[in-house]
mmCIF file of C-alpha atoms and ligand atoms in Angstrom:
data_model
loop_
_atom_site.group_PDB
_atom_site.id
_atom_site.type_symbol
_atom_site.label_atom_id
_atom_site.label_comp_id
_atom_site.label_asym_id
_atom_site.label_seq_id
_atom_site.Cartn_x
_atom_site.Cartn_y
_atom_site.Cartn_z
ATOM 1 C CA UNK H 27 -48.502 111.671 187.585
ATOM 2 C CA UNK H 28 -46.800 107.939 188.544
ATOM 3 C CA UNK H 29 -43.644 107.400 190.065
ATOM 4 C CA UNK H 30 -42.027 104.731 188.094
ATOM 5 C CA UNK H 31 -39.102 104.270 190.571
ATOM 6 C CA UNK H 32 -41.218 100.893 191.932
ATOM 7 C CA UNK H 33 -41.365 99.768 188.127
ATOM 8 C CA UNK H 34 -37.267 100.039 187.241
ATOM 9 C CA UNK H 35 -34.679 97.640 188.741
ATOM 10 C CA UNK H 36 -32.277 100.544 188.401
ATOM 11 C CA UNK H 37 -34.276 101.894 191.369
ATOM 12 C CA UNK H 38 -34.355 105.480 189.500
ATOM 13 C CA UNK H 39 -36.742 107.901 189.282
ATOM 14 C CA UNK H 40 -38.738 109.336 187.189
ATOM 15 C CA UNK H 41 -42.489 110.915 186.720
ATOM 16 C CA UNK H 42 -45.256 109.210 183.861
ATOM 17 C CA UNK H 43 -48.468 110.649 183.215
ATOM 18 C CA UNK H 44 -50.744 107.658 183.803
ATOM 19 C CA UNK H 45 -50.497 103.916 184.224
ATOM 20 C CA UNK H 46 -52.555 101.572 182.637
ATOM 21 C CA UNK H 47 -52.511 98.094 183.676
ATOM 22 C CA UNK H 48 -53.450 95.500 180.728
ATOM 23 C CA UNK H 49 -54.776 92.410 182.161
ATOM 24 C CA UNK H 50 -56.014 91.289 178.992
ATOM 25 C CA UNK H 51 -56.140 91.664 175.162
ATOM 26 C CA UNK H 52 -58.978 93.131 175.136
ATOM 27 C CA UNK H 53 -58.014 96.403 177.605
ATOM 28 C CA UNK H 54 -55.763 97.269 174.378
ATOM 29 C CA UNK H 55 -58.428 97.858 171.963
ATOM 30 C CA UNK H 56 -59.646 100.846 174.603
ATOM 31 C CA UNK H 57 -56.465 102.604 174.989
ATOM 32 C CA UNK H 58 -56.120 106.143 173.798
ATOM 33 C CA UNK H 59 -53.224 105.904 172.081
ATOM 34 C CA UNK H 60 -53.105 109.257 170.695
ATOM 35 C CA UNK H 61 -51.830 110.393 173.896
ATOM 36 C CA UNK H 62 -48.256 108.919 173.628
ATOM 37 C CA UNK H 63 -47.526 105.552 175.038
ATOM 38 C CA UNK H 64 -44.768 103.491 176.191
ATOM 39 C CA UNK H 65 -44.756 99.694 177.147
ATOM 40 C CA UNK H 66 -43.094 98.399 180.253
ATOM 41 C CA UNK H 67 -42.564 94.830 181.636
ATOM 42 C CA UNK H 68 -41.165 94.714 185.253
ATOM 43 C CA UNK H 69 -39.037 97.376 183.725
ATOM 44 C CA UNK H 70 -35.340 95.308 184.281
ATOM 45 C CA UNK H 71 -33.917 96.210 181.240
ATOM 46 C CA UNK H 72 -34.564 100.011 180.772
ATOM 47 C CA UNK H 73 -32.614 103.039 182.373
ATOM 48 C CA UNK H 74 -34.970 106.075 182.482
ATOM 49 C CA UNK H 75 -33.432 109.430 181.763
ATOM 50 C CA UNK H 76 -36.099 111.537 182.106
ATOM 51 C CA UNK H 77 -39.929 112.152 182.756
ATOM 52 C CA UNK H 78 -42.016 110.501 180.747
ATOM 53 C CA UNK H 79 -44.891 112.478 179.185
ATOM 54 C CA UNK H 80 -46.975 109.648 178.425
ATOM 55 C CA UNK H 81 -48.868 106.405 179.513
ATOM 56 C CA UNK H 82 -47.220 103.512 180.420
ATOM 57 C CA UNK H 83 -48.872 100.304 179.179
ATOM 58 C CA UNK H 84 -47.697 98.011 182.194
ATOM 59 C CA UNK H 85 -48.132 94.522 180.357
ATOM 60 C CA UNK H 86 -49.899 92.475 183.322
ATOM 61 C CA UNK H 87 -51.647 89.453 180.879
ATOM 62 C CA UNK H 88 -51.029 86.071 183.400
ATOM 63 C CA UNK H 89 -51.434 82.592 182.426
ATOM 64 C CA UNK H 90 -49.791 79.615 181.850
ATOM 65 C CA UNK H 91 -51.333 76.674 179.557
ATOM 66 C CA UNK H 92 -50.178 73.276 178.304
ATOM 67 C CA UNK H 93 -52.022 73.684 174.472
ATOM 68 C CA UNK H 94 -50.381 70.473 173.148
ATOM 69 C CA UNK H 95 -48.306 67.461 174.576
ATOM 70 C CA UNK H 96 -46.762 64.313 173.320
ATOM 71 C CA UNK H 97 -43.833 61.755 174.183
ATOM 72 C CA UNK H 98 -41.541 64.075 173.189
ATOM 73 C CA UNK H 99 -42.542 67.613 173.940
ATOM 74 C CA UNK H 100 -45.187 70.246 175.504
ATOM 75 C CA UNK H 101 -45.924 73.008 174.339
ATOM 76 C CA UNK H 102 -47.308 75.762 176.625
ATOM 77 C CA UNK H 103 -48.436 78.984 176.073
ATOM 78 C CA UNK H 104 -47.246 82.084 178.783
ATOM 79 C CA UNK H 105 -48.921 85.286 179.442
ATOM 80 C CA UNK H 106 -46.441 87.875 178.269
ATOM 81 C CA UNK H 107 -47.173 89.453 181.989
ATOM 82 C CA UNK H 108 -45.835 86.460 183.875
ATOM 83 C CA UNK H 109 -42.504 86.736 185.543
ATOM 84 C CA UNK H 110 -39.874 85.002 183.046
ATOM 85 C CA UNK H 111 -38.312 83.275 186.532
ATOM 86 C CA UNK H 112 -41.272 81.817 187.738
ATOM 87 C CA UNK H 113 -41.874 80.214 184.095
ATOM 88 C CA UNK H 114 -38.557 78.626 184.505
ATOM 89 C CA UNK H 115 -40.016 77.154 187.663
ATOM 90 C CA UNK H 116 -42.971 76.191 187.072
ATOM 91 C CA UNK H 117 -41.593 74.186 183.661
ATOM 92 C CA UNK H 118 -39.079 72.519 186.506
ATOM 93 C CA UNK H 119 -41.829 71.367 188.975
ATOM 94 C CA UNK H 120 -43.436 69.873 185.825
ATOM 95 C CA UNK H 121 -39.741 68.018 184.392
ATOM 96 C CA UNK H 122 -40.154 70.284 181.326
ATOM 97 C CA UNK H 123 -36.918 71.569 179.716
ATOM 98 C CA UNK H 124 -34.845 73.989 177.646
ATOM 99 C CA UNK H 125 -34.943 77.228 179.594
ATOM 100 C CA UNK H 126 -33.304 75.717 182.794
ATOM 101 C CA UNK H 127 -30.544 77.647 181.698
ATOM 102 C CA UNK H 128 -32.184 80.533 181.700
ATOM 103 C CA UNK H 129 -32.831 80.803 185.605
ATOM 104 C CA UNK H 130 -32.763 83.415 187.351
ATOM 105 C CA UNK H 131 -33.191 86.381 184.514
ATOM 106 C CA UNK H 132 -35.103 89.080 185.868
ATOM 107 C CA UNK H 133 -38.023 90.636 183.354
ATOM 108 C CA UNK H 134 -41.021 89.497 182.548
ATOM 109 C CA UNK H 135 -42.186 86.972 180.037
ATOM 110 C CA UNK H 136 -43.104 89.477 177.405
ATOM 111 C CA UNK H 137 -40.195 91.123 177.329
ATOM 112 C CA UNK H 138 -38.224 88.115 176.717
ATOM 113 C CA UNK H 139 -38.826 88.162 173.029
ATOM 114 C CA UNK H 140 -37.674 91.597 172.339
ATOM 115 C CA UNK H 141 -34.603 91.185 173.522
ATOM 116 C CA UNK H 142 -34.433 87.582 172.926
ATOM 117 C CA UNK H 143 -32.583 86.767 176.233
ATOM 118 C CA UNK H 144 -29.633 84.726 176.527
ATOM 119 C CA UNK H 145 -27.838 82.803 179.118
ATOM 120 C CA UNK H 146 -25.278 80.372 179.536
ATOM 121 C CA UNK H 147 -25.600 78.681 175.858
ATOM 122 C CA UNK H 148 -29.236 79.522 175.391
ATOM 123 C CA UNK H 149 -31.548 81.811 174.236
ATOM 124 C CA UNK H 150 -35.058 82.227 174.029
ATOM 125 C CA UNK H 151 -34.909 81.511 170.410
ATOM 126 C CA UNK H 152 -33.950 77.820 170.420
ATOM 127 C CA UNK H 153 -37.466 77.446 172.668
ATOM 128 C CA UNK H 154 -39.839 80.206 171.502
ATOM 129 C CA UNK H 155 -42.304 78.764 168.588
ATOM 130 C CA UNK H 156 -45.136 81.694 168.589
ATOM 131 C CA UNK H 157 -45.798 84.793 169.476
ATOM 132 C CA UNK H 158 -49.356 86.546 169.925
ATOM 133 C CA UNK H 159 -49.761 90.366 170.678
ATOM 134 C CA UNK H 160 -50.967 93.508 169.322
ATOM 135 C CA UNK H 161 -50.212 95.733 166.660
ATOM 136 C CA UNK H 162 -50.707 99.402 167.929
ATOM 137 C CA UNK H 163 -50.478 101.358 164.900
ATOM 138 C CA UNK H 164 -53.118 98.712 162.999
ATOM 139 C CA UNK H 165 -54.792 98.357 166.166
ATOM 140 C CA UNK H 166 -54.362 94.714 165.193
ATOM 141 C CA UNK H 167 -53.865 91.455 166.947
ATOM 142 C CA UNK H 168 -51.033 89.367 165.140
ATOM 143 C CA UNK H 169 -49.231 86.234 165.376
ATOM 144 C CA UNK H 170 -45.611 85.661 164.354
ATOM 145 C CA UNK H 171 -43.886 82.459 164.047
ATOM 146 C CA UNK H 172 -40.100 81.789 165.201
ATOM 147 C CA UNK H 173 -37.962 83.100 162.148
ATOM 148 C CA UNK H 174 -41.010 86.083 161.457
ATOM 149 C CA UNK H 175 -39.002 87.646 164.512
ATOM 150 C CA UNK H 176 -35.994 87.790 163.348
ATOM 151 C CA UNK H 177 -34.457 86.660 166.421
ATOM 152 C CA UNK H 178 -30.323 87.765 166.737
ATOM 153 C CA UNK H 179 -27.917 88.436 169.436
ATOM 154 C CA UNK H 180 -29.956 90.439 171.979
ATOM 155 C CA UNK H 181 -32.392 91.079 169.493
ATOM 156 C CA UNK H 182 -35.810 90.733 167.699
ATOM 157 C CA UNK H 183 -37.851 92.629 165.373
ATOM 158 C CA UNK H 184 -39.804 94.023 168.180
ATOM 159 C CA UNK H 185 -36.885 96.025 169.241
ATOM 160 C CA UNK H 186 -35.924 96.727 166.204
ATOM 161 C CA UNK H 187 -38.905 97.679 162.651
ATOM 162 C CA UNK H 188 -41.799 97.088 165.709
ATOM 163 C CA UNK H 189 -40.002 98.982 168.003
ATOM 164 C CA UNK H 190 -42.709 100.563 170.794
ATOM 165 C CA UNK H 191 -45.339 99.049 168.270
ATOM 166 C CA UNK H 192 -46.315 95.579 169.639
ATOM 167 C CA UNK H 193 -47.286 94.366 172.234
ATOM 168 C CA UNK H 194 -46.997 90.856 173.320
ATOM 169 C CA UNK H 195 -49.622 88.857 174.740
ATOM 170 C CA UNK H 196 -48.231 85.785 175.072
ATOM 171 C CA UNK H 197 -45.611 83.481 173.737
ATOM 172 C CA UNK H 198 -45.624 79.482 173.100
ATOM 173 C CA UNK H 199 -42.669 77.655 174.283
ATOM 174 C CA UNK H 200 -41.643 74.204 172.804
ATOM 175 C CA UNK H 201 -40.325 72.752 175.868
ATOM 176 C CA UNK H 202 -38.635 68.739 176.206
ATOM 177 C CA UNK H 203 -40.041 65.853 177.822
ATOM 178 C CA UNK H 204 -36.516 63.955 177.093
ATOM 179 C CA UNK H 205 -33.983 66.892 178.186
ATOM 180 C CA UNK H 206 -30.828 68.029 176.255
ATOM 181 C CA UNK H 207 -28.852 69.396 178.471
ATOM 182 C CA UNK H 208 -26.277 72.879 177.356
ATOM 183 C CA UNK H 209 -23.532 72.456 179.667
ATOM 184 C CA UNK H 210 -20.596 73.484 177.852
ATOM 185 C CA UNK H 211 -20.990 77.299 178.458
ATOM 186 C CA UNK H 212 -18.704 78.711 181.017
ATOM 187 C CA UNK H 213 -18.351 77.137 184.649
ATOM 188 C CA UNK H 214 -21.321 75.004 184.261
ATOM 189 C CA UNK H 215 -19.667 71.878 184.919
ATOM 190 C CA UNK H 216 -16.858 73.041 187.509
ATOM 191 C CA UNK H 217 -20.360 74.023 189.580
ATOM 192 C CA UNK H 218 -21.964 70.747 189.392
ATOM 193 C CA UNK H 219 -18.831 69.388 190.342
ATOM 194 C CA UNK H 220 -18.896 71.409 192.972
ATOM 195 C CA UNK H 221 -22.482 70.873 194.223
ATOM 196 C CA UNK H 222 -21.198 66.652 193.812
ATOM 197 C CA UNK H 223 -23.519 66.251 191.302
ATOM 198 C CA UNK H 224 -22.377 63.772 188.198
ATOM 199 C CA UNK H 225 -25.765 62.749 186.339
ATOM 200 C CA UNK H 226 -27.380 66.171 186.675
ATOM 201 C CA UNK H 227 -31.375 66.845 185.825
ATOM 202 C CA UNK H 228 -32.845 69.824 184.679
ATOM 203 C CA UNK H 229 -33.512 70.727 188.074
ATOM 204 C CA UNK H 230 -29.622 70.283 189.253
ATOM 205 C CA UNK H 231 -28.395 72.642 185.776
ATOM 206 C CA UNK H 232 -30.890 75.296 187.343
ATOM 207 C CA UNK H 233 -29.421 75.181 190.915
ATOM 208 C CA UNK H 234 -25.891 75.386 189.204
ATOM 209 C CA UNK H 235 -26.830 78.442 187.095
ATOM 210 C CA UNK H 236 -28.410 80.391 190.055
ATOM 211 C CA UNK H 237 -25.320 79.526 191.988
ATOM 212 C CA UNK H 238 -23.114 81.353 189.249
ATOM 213 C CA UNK H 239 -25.724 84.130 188.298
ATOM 214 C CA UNK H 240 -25.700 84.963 192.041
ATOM 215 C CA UNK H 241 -21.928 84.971 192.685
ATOM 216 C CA UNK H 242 -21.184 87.561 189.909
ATOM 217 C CA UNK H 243 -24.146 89.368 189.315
ATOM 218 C CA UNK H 244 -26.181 91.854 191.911
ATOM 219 C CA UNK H 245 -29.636 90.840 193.088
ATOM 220 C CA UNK H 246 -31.541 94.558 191.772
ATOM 221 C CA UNK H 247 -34.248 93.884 194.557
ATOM 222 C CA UNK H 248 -30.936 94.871 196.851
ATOM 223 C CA UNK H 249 -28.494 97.093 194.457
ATOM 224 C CA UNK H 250 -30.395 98.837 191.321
ATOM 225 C CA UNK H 251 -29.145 97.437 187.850
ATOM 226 C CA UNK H 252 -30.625 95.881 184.892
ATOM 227 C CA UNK H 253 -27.974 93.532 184.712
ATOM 228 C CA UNK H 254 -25.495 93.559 181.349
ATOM 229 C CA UNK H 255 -25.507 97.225 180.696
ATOM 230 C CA UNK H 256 -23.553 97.268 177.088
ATOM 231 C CA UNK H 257 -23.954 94.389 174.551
ATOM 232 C CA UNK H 258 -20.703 92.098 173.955
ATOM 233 C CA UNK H 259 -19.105 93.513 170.819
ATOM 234 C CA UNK H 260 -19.127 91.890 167.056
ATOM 235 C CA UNK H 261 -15.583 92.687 165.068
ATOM 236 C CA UNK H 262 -13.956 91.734 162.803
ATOM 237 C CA UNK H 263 -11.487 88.814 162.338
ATOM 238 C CA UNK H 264 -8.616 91.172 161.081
ATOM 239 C CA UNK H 265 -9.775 94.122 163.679
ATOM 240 C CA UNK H 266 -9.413 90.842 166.282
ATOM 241 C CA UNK H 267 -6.101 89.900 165.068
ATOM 242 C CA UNK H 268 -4.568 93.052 165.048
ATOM 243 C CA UNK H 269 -5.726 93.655 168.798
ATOM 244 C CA UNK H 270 -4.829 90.714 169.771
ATOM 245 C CA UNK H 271 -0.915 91.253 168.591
ATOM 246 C CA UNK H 272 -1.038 93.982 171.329
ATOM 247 C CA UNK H 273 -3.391 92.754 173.969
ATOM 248 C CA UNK H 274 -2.755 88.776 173.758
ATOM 249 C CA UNK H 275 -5.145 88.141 177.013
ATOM 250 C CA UNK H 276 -8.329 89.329 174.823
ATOM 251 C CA UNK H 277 -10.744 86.682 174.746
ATOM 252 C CA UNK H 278 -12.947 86.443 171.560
ATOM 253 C CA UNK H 279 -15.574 83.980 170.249
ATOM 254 C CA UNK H 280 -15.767 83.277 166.883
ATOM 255 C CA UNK H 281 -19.106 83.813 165.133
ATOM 256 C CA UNK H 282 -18.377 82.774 162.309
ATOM 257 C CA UNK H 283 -15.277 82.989 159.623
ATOM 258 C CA UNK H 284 -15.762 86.863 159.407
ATOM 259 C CA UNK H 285 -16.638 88.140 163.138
ATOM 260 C CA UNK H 286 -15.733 87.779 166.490
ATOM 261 C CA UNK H 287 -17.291 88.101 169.828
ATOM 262 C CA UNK H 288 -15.067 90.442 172.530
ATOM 263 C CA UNK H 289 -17.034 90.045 176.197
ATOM 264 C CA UNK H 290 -17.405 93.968 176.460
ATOM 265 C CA UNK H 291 -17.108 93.390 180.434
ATOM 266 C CA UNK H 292 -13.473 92.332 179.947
ATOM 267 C CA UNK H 293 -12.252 95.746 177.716
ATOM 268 C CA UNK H 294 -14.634 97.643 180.458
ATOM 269 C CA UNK H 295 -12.878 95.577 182.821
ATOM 270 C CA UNK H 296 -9.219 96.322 181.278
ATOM 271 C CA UNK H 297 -9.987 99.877 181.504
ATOM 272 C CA UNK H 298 -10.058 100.215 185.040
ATOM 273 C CA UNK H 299 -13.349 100.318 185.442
ATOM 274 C CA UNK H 300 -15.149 97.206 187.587
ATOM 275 C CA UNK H 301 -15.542 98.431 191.084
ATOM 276 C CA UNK H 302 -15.089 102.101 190.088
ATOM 277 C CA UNK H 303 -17.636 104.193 191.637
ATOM 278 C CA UNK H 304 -18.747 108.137 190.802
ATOM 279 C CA UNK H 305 -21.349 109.657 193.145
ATOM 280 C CA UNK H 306 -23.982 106.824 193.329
ATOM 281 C CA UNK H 307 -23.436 105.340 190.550
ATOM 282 C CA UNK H 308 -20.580 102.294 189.820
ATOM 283 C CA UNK H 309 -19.423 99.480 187.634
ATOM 284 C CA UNK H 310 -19.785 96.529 189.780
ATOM 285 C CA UNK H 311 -17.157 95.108 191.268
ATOM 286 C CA UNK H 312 -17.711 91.122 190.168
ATOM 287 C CA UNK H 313 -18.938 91.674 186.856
ATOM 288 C CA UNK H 314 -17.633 95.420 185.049
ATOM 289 C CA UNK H 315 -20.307 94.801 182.522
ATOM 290 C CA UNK H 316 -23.133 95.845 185.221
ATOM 291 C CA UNK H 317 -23.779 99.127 186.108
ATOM 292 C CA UNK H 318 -25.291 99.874 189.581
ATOM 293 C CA UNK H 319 -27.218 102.107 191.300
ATOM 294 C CA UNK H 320 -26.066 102.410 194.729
ATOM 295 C CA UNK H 321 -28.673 104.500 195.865
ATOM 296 C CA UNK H 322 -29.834 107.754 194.602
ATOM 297 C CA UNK H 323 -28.116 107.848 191.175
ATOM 298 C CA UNK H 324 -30.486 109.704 188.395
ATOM 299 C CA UNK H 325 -30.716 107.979 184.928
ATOM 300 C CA UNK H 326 -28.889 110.603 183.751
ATOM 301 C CA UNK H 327 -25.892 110.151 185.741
ATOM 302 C CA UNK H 328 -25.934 106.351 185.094
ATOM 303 C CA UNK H 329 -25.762 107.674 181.354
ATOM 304 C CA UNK H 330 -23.418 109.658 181.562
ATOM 305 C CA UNK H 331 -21.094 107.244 183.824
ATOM 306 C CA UNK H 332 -21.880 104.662 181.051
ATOM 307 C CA UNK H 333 -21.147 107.466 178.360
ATOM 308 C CA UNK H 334 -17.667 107.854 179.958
ATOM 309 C CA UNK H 335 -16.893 104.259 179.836
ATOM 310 C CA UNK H 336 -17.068 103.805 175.982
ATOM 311 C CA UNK H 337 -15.203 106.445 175.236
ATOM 312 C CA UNK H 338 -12.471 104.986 177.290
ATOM 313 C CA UNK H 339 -13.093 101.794 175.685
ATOM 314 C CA UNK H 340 -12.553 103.633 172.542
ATOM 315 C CA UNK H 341 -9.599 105.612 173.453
ATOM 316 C CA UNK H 342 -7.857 101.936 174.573
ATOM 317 C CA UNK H 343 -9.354 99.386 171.824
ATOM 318 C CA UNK H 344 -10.642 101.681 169.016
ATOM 319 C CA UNK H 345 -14.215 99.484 169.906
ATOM 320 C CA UNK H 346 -17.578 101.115 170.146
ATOM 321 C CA UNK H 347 -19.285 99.189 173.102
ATOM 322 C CA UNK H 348 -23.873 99.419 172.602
ATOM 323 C CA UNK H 349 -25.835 99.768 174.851
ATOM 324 C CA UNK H 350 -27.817 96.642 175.719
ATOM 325 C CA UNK H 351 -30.305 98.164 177.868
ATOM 326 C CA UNK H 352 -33.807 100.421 176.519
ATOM 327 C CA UNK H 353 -32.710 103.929 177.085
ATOM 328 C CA UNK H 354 -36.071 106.013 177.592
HETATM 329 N N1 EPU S 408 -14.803 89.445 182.092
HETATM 330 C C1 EPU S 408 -13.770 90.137 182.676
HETATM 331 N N2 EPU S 408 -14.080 91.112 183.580
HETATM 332 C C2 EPU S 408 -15.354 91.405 183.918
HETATM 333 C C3 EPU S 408 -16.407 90.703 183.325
HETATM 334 C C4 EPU S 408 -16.105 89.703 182.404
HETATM 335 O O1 EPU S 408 -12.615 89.902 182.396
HETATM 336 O O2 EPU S 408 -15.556 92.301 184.750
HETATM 337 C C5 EPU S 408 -14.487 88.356 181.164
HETATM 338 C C6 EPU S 408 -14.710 86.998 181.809
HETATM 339 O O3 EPU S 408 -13.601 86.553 182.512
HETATM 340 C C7 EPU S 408 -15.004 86.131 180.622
HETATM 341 C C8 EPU S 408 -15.757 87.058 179.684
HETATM 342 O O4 EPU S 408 -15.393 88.380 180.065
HETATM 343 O O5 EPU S 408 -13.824 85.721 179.996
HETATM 344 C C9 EPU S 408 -17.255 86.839 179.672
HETATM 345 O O6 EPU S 408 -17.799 87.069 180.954
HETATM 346 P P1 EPU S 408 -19.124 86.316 181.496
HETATM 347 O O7 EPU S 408 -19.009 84.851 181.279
HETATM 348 O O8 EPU S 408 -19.387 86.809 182.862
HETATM 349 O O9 EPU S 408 -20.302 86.737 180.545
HETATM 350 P P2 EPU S 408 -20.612 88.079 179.746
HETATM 351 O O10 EPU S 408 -20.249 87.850 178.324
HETATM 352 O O11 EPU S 408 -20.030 89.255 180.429
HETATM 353 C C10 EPU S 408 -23.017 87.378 178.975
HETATM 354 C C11 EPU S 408 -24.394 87.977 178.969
HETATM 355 C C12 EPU S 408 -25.038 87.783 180.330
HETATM 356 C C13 EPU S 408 -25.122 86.303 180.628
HETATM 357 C C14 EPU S 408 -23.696 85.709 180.613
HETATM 358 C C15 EPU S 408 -23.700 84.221 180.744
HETATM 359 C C16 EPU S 408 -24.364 89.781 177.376
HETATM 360 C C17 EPU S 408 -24.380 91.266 177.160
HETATM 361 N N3 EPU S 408 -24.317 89.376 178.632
HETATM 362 O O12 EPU S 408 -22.220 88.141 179.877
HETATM 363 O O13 EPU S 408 -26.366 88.294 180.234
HETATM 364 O O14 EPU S 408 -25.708 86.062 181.902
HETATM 365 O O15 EPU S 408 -23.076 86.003 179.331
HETATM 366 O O16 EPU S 408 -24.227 83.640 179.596
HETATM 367 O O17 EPU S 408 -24.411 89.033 176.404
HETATM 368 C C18 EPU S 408 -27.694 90.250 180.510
HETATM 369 O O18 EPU S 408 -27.906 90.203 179.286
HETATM 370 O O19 EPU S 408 -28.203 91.147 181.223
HETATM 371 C C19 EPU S 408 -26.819 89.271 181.126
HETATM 372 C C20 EPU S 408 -26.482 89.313 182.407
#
């Protein structure tokens, strides 16, 4: 038996049978599968319920690699076992761009994918241009290409048809030589402005988005979270309209002519919930979309916090708020 309360950034805890470290491809041609398996990252977006009767695959595969470079762009292949932040630095020591504005994410780089991660006007789709891992079932190694993964909001086919079935060894990132910078997301520019900076660099857009990631959201080295618990929430443009008739402060982003985006943390927010706490566990009070542990808090009593916060959503909006995070 493992404790997996070092491997969670909700700090919880909870008993697995074994832990098997993969440091390379090769280690997962001599797992026993037929024991029951689970894979795990640094285990930042996952709230675990219960024990876990199986062995966790902890994806430790390191590496970084320049395979290709021109002008233009390099393209650089990442063990899926790498810390996603450190990526993000490294490509910034080298003047490499398009993930500066994904700084600061917790998780590691294989578990980027499967979520496709997302930040301030970017996600890990707009950069990602392979992906090499492991079929378990097929005991197969496989590579997919960008649309192969059918990337969407929060998203991928690995959480999705490959679900607990793939494992990813590494990904290759298409990363700029001549940067485009995203700054029109949020309060980008108002912190640049406020760091006095007026021809920013990659490097400056980073500082700015750590500055904002670490004014709202809780460092989970310090207070256990795995940061946006719930999704934001897709409806309709007539469900919209109507709601907006009786709530004219909701925000929404349009998708596209039939949807809209609500920012769940806002209805969550509108309910009375950021700040609230129950026992150990709490909405947090800068951002109501985070759930925290502030201590000893099980999974299940994160659950069930979170489990009392849609239905109040749906008692107030008539909107069913996901869960984001891997329930286990
Ligand atoms: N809002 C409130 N109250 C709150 C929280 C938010 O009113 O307690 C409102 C804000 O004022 C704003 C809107 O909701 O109008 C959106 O808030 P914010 O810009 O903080 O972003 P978010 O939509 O809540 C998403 C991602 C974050 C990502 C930020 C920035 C999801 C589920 N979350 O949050 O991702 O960092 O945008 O791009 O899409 C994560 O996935 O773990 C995560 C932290």
């Amino acid at each position: 038996m493992i404790s997996l309360k070092p491997f969670n950034s909700f700090g919880v805890e909870s008993f697995a049978k074994e832990m098997i470290q993969i440091q390379k491809e090769e280690d997962l041609i001599e797992v026993n599968y037929n024991e029951g398996y689970r894979i795990l990252g640094e285990g930042s977006n996952i709230l675990l319920t219960q024990n876990q009767a199986v062995i966790i695959l902890k994806n430790e595969i390191k590496g970084i690699q320049i395979l290709q470079e021109n002008d233009a762009y390099a393209y650089v292949k990442v063990g899926g076992g790498e810390s996603w932040h450190s990526i993000v630095l490294w490509a910034l020591q080298h003047n490499l761009g398009g993930i500066e504005n994904l700084s600061l994410i917790p998780g590691s780089v294989g578990a980027a994918p499967v979520q496709n991660i997302g930040a301030y006007g970017v996600e890990l789709k707009d950069v990602m241009v392979e992906l090499n891992g492991f079929h378990i079932p097929d005991r197969a190694f496989l590579k997919f290409t960008n649309p192969s993964c059918h990337f969407g909001y929060r998203t991928s086919i690995f959480k999705t048809e490959l679900k607990q079935n793939f494992f990813i060894n590494s990904i290759v990132l298409k990363l700029t030589k001549k940067h485009v910078l995203q700054l029109n997301y949020g309060t980008i520019l108002d912190e640049l402005n406020a760091l006095k900076i007026d021809n920013p660099k990659i490097q400056d857009v980073s500082k700015a988005i750590i500055n904002i990631r670490n004014s709202k959201l809780p460092n989970p080295a310090i207070l256990g979270n795995a940061g946006s618990f719930f999704k934001n929430t897709s409806i309709s443009r007539k469900e919209f309209n109507a709601l907006k008739l009786q709530f004219p402060q909701m925000p929404g982003y349009s998708e596209n002519d039939e949807f809209v985006k609500v920012p769940s943390g806002w209805l969550i927010d509108q309910c009375g919930w950021k700040g609230r706490r129950k026992g150990d566990v709490g909405s947090y009070e800068k951002q109501a979309l985070v759930l925290v542990n502030f201590g000893n808090a099980s999974g299940f009593e994160i659950l069930d916090f979170a489990m009392d916060i849609i239905t109040s959503v749906k008692n107030r909006f008539g909107i069913e708020l996901t869960p984001e995070v891997n329930i286990w």
